[in-house]
PDB file of C-alpha atoms in Angstrom:
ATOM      1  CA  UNK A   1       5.371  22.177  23.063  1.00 55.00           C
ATOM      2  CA  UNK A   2       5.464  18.616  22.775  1.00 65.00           C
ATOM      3  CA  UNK A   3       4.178  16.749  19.168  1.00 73.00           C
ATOM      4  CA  UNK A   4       0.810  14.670  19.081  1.00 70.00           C
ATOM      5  CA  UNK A   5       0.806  12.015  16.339  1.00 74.00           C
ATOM      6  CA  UNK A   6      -2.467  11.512  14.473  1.00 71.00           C
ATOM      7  CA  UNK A   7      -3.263   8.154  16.703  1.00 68.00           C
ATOM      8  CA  UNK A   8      -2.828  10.058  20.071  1.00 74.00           C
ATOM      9  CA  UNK A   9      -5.139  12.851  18.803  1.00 75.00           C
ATOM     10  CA  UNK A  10      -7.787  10.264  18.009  1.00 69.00           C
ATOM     11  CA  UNK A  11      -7.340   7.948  21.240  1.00 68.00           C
ATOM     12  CA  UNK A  12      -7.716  11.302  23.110  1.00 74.00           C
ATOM     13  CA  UNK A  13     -11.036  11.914  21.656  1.00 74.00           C
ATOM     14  CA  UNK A  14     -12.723   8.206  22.786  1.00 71.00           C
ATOM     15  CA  UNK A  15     -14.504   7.347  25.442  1.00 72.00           C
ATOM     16  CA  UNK A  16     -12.648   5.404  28.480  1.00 74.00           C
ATOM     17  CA  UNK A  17     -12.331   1.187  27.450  1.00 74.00           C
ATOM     18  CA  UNK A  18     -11.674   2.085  23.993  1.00 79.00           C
ATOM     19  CA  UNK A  19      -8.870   2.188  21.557  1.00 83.00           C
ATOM     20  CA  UNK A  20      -7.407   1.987  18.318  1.00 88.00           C
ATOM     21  CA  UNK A  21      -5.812  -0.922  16.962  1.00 92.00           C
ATOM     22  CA  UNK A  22      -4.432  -2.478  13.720  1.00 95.00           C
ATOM     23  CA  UNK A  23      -5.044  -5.654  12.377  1.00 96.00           C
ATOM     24  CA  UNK A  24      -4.957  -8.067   9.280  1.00 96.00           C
ATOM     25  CA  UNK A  25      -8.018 -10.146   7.880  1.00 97.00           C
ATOM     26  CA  UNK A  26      -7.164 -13.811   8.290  1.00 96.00           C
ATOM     27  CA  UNK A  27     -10.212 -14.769   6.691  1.00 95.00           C
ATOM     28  CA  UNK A  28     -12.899 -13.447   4.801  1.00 93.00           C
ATOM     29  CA  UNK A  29     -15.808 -15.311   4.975  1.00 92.00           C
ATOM     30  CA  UNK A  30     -16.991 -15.122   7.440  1.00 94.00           C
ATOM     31  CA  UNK A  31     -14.580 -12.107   8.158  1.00 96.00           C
ATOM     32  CA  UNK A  32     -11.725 -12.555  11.516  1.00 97.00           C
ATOM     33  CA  UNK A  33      -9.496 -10.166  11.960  1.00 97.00           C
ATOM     34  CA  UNK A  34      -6.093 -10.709  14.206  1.00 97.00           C
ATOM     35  CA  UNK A  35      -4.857  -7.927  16.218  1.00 95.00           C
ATOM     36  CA  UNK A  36      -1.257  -7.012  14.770  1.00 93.00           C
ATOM     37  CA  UNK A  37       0.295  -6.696  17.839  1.00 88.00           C
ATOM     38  CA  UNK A  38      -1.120  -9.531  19.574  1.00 89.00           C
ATOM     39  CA  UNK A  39      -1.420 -12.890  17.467  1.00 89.00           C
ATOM     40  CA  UNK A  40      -3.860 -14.385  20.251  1.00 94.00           C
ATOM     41  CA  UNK A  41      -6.492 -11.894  19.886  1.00 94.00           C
ATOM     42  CA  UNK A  42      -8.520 -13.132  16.933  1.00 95.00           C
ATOM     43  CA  UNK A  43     -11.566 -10.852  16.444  1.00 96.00           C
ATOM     44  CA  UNK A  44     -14.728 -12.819  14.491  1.00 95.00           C
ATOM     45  CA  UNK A  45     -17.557 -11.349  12.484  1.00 95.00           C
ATOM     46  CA  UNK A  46     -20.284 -11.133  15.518  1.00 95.00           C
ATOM     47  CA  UNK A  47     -17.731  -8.427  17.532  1.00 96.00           C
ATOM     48  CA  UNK A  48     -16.904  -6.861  13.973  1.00 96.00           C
ATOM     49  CA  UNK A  49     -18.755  -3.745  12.516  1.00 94.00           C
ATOM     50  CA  UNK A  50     -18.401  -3.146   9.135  1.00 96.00           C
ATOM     51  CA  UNK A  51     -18.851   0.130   7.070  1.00 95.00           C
ATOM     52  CA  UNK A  52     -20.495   0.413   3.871  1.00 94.00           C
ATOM     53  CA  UNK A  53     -17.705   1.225   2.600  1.00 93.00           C
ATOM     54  CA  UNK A  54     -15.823  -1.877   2.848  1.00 95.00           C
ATOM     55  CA  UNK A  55     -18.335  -3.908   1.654  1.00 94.00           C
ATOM     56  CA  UNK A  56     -19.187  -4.848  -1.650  1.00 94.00           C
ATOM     57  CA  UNK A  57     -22.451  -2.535  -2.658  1.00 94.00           C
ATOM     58  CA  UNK A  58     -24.246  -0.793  -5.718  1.00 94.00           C
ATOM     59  CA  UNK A  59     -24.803   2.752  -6.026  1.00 93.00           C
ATOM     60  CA  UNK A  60     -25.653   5.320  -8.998  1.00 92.00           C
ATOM     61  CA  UNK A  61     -23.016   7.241 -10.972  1.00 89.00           C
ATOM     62  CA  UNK A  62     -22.878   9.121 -13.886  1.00 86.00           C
ATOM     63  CA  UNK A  63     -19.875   8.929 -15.802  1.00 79.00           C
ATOM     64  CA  UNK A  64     -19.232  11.885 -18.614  1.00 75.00           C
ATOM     65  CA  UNK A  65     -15.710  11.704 -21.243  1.00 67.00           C
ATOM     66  CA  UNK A  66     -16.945  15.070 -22.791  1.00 59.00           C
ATOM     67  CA  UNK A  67     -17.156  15.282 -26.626  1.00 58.00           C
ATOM     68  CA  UNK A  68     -13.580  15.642 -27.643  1.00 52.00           C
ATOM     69  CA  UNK A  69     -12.799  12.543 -28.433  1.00 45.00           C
ATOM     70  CA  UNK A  70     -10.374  12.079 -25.064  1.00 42.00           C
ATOM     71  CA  UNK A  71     -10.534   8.461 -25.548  1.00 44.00           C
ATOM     72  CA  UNK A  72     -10.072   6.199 -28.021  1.00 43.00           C
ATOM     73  CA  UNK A  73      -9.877   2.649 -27.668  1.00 45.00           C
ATOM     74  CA  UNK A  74     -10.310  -0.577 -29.788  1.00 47.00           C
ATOM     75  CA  UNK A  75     -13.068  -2.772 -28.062  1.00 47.00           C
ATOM     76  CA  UNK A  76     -14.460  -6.009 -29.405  1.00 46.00           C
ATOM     77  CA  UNK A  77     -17.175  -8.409 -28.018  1.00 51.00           C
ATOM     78  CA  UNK A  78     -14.793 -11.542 -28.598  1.00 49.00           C
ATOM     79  CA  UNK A  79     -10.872 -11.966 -28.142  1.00 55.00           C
ATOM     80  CA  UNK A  80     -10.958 -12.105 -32.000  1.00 57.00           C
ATOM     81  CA  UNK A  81     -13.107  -9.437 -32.404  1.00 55.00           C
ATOM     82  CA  UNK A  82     -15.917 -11.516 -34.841  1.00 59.00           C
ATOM     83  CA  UNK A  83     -19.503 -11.267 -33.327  1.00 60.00           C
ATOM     84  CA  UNK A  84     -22.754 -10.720 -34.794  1.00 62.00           C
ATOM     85  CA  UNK A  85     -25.126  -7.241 -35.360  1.00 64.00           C
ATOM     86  CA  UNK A  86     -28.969  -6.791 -35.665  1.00 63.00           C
ATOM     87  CA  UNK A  87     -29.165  -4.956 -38.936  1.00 64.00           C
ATOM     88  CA  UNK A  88     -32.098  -2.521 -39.721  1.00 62.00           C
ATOM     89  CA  UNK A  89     -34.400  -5.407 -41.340  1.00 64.00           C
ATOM     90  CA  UNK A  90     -33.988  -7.245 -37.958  1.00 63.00           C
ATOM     91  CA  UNK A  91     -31.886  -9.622 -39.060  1.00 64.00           C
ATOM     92  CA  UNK A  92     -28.429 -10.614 -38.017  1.00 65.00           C
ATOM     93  CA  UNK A  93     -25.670  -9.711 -39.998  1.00 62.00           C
ATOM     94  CA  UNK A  94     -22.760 -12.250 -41.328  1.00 62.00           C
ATOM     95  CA  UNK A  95     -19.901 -12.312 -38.465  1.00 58.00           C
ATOM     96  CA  UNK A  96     -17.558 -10.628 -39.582  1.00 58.00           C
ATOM     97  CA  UNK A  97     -14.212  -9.427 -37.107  1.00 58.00           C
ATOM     98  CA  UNK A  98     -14.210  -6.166 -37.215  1.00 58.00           C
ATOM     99  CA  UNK A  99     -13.542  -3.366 -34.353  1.00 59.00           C
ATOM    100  CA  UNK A 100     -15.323  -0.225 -32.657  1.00 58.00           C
ATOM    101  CA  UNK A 101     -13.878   2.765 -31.771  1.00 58.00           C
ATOM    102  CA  UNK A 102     -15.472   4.594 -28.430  1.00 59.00           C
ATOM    103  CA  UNK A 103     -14.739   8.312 -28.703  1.00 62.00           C
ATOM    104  CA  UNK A 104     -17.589   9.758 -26.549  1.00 66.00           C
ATOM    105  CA  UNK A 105     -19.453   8.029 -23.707  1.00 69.00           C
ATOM    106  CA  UNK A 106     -21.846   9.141 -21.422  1.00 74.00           C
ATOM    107  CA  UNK A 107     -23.759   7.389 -19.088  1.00 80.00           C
ATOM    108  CA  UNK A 108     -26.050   8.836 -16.974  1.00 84.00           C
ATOM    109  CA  UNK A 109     -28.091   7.267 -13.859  1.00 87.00           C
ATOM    110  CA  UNK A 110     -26.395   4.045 -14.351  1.00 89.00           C
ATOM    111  CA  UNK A 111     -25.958   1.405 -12.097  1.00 91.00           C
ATOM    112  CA  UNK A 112     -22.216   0.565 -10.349  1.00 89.00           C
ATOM    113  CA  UNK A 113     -21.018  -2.161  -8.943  1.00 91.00           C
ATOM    114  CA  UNK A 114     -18.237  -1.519  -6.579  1.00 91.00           C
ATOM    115  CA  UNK A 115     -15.906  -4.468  -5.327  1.00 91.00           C
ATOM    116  CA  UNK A 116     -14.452  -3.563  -2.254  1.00 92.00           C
ATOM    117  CA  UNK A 117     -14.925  -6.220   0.848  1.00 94.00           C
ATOM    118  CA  UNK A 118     -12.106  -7.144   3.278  1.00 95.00           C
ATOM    119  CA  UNK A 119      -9.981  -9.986   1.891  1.00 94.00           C
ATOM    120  CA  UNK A 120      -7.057 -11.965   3.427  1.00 94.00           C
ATOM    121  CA  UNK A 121      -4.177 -10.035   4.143  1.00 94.00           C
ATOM    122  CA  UNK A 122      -5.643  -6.708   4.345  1.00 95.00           C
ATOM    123  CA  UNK A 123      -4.466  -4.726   6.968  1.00 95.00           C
ATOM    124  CA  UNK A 124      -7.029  -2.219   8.679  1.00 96.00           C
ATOM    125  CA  UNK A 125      -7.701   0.060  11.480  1.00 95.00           C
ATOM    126  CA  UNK A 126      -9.939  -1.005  14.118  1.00 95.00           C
ATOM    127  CA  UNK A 127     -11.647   0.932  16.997  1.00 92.00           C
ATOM    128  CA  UNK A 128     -12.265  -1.021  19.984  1.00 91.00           C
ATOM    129  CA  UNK A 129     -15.273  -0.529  21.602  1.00 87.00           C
ATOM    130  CA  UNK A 130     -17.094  -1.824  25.403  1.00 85.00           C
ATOM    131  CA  UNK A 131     -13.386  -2.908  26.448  1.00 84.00           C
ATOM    132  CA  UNK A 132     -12.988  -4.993  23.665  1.00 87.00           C
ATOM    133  CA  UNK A 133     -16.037  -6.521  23.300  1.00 90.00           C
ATOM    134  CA  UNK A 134     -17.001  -4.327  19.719  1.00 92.00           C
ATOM    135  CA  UNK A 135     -14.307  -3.580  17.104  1.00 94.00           C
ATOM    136  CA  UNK A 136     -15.265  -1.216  14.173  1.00 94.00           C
ATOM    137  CA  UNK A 137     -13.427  -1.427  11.290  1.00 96.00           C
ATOM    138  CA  UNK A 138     -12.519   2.155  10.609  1.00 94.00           C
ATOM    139  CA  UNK A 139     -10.319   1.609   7.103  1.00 94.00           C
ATOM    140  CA  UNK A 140      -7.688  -0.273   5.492  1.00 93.00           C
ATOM    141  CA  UNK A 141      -4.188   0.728   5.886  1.00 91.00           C
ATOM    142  CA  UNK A 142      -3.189   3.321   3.177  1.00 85.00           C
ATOM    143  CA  UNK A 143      -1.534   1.321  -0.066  1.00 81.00           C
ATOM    144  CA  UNK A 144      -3.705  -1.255  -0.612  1.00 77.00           C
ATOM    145  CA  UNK A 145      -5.515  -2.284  -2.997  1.00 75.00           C
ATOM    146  CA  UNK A 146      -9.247  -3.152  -2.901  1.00 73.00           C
ATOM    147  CA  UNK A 147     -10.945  -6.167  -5.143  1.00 68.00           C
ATOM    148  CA  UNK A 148      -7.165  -7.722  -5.492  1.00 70.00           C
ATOM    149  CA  UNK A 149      -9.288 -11.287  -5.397  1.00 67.00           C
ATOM    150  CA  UNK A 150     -12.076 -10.144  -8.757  1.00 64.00           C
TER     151      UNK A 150
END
């Protein structure tokens, strides 16, 4: 019995005109991916479809450390750790460098950021779609890392 990679098995399961590619972003904005194999074929951001997923977005997380005490960290407002507190008359206290220590945090329902569009030099997966005409960008090549530009 004869081996199927992992790309075979997928081109098998697409419809006729289509296949899967890899490519590198040349540009970001606006996004243009070139085709790895093929230098001339430059792919621009009206044939490109994008996933959430490699975009940057905002979702809703909640992020428990427990009550143990599993971290501890020094964190300060300023490099030199001076900065200034409301005390309990409303007024601001002296600045004074001092440090906090986190041991528990919890934050529930918060808001997250999450930094994770194309950027030159990635290297991705592409489907190609209508004989070329579509390309969805199915992932980035395992080993990279995302928000390298933040």
């Amino acid at each position: 019995m004869a081996e199927t990679s992992l790309k075979q098995m997928f081109q098998s399961m697409i419809p006729a005109g289509s296949a899967i590619l890899q490519g590198t972003v040349t540009k970001a904005d606006p996004l243009e991916i070139t085709a790895e194999n093929d230098s001339k074929l430059i792919i621009s951001s009206n044939q490109l479809i994008v996933p959430w997923h490699l975009t940057d977005y905002t979702t809703h997380a909640d992020y428990m450390m427990g009550d143990k005490g599993e971290l501890r960290d020094e964190t300060y407002t300023k490099v030199d750790g001076g900065h200034l507190h409301v005390d309990s008359r409303g007024g601001n206290t002296s600045e004074v460098k001092h440090k906090h220590y986190i041991e528990k945090l919890n934050a529930y329902k918060m808001t997250l950021k999450v930094y994770n569009h194309l950027q030159k030099d990635d290297k991705v997966y592409l489907l190609s779609l209508c004989n070329g005409k579509v390309y969805y960008v199915l992932d980035r090549v395992a080993g990279q890392v995302a928000g390298k530009d933040i």
